[in-house]
XYZ file of C-alpha atoms in Angstrom:
182
model
C 43.878 29.440 -5.183
C 41.100 31.381 -6.966
C 39.728 28.220 -8.577
C 39.562 26.460 -5.200
C 37.533 29.294 -3.606
C 35.276 29.493 -6.659
C 34.635 25.734 -6.566
C 33.656 25.755 -2.879
C 32.044 29.199 -2.493
C 29.450 28.956 -5.279
C 28.127 25.497 -4.235
C 28.007 26.619 -0.578
C 25.941 29.687 -1.488
C 23.645 27.595 -3.688
C 23.014 25.056 -0.910
C 22.392 27.860 1.613
C 19.833 29.517 -0.662
C 18.149 26.172 -1.277
C 17.826 25.497 2.450
C 16.513 28.994 3.170
C 13.839 28.583 0.499
C 12.351 25.458 2.121
C 9.739 27.324 4.189
C 8.228 26.336 7.514
C 9.665 23.269 9.165
C 6.684 22.610 11.435
C 3.020 21.798 10.976
C 0.364 23.159 13.284
C -2.167 20.503 14.294
C -5.095 21.690 16.348
C -8.831 21.112 16.763
C -9.555 22.864 13.443
C -7.966 19.985 11.511
C -9.973 17.244 13.272
C -12.698 15.485 11.318
C -14.534 12.527 12.869
C -13.945 9.325 10.914
C -14.933 5.659 11.092
C -12.061 3.162 11.255
C -12.663 -0.337 9.806
C -10.461 -3.273 10.826
C -11.788 -6.526 9.438
C -10.558 -9.855 8.145
C -12.792 -12.545 6.666
C -11.723 -16.108 6.012
C -13.259 -18.761 3.744
C -15.437 -21.333 5.500
C -15.076 -19.640 8.890
C -17.571 -17.569 10.899
C -17.501 -13.791 10.456
C -16.215 -12.407 13.760
C -13.786 -9.905 15.282
C -14.875 -7.095 12.949
C -13.595 -3.985 14.731
C -15.396 -0.701 14.061
C -13.775 2.213 15.879
C -13.363 5.962 15.592
C -10.655 8.585 15.641
C -10.223 11.386 18.197
C -8.908 14.926 18.105
C -5.319 15.414 19.220
C -5.214 16.363 22.880
C -8.753 15.110 23.515
C -9.167 12.942 26.591
C -10.078 9.468 25.385
C -12.524 7.223 27.197
C -11.684 3.626 26.228
C -15.399 2.790 26.305
C -15.997 5.250 23.439
C -13.370 3.906 21.035
C -15.496 1.050 19.693
C -18.626 2.182 17.848
C -20.922 -0.345 19.532
C -24.085 1.415 18.284
C -23.005 1.388 14.631
C -25.075 -0.264 11.945
C -22.780 -2.813 10.300
C -23.838 -4.771 7.209
C -21.813 -7.343 5.275
C -23.035 -7.887 1.707
C -22.210 -10.895 -0.440
C -21.842 -9.003 -3.722
C -22.279 -12.155 -5.805
C -25.653 -13.125 -4.344
C -26.776 -9.670 -3.194
C -27.580 -11.017 0.287
C -27.142 -8.615 3.230
C -26.104 -9.779 6.699
C -26.433 -7.518 9.766
C -23.565 -7.892 12.214
C -24.112 -7.476 15.943
C -21.804 -6.017 18.579
C -20.317 -8.422 21.122
C -19.407 -6.378 24.228
C -17.256 -9.199 25.613
C -15.045 -9.180 22.499
C -15.382 -5.464 21.706
C -16.129 -6.296 18.073
C -18.907 -7.198 15.644
C -19.834 -10.677 14.460
C -22.493 -12.456 12.458
C -24.640 -14.634 14.762
C -26.329 -16.739 12.081
C -25.223 -19.868 10.272
C -26.493 -18.948 6.788
C -23.423 -16.895 5.774
C -20.510 -18.771 4.234
C -17.442 -16.876 3.057
C -16.239 -18.567 -0.146
C -12.997 -18.514 -2.125
C -13.210 -15.986 -4.951
C -16.250 -14.289 -3.397
C -16.563 -10.496 -3.204
C -17.893 -8.855 -0.029
C -18.802 -5.296 0.940
C -18.704 -4.053 4.541
C -20.909 -0.980 5.112
C -20.976 0.996 8.352
C -23.177 3.865 9.506
C -22.419 5.514 12.833
C -23.025 8.727 14.760
C -19.791 10.370 15.893
C -19.825 13.733 17.683
C -23.309 14.462 16.343
C -22.404 13.653 12.716
C -23.917 10.662 10.896
C -21.008 9.084 9.017
C -20.776 6.276 6.478
C -17.822 4.063 5.565
C -17.490 1.034 3.341
C -14.884 -1.351 2.026
C -14.986 -4.039 -0.663
C -12.730 -7.075 -0.797
C -12.426 -10.214 -2.865
C -11.283 -13.398 -1.167
C -8.390 -14.900 -3.144
C -8.943 -18.182 -4.944
C -8.039 -21.301 -3.025
C -4.377 -22.052 -3.312
C -0.955 -22.149 -1.755
C -1.016 -25.825 -0.940
C 1.969 -27.973 -0.171
C 2.904 -30.191 -3.126
C 3.423 -33.468 -1.263
C 4.901 -35.276 -4.298
C 7.775 -32.798 -4.687
C 8.407 -32.130 -0.992
C 10.765 -33.894 1.382
C 9.067 -34.102 4.735
C 8.254 -36.491 7.549
C 10.662 -37.735 10.193
C 14.122 -36.376 9.393
C 17.047 -36.737 11.766
C 20.003 -34.427 12.263
C 22.481 -34.861 9.405
C 20.492 -37.756 7.939
C 21.900 -39.038 4.624
C 20.441 -40.896 1.682
C 21.794 -44.122 0.122
C 24.617 -42.258 -1.653
C 25.759 -40.447 1.499
C 24.269 -37.059 0.536
C 22.668 -35.008 3.316
C 18.869 -34.979 3.200
C 17.403 -31.534 3.707
C 13.734 -30.848 4.300
C 12.192 -29.296 1.209
C 8.691 -27.904 0.862
C 7.272 -27.120 -2.592
C 4.126 -25.035 -2.873
C 1.379 -24.955 -5.451
C 0.474 -21.292 -5.828
C -2.957 -19.765 -6.140
C -3.598 -18.658 -9.713
C -4.784 -15.106 -8.920
C -2.733 -14.203 -5.846
C -0.327 -11.307 -6.283
C 1.878 -12.238 -3.294
C 2.203 -14.779 -0.492
C 3.235 -14.313 3.126
C 4.998 -17.237 4.776
C 6.517 -17.453 8.201
């Protein structure tokens, strides 16, 4: 009987002390923790126009938010082709609520590196944000020679009576770390 109490009492006390030593279980978030920040949401695609670049801001918790103040329409937004050193100023499109490049002299290329730089005034503070990305090399193509595709019918069989299943083989991009397929 003594061994049973000893085996349950000591672990119960140890767990209780461990839980009591954890400290506060809540975090106080108020206006003192708020810092204005620029939020960048951008995707660029090879051989397509640069558009739908969303530049927004954060707000303090509990602050009333005016939807017309979320997008930083007055921000200075510059896309730089790091390889050539060329700078391209993006303009705000109020109909889309995002930035775009209006010219035709910017071509996003496979393997190219690009820097997005933003300067904006938020709550009286001039803030800067930037992001650099490299477009992956061209790749992830369907290997037509090793794929079974075309018109296939339900439970279609080959000459030997085996079911034919659609099969798609891909040629991967040399420098891509992962692929998303749906």
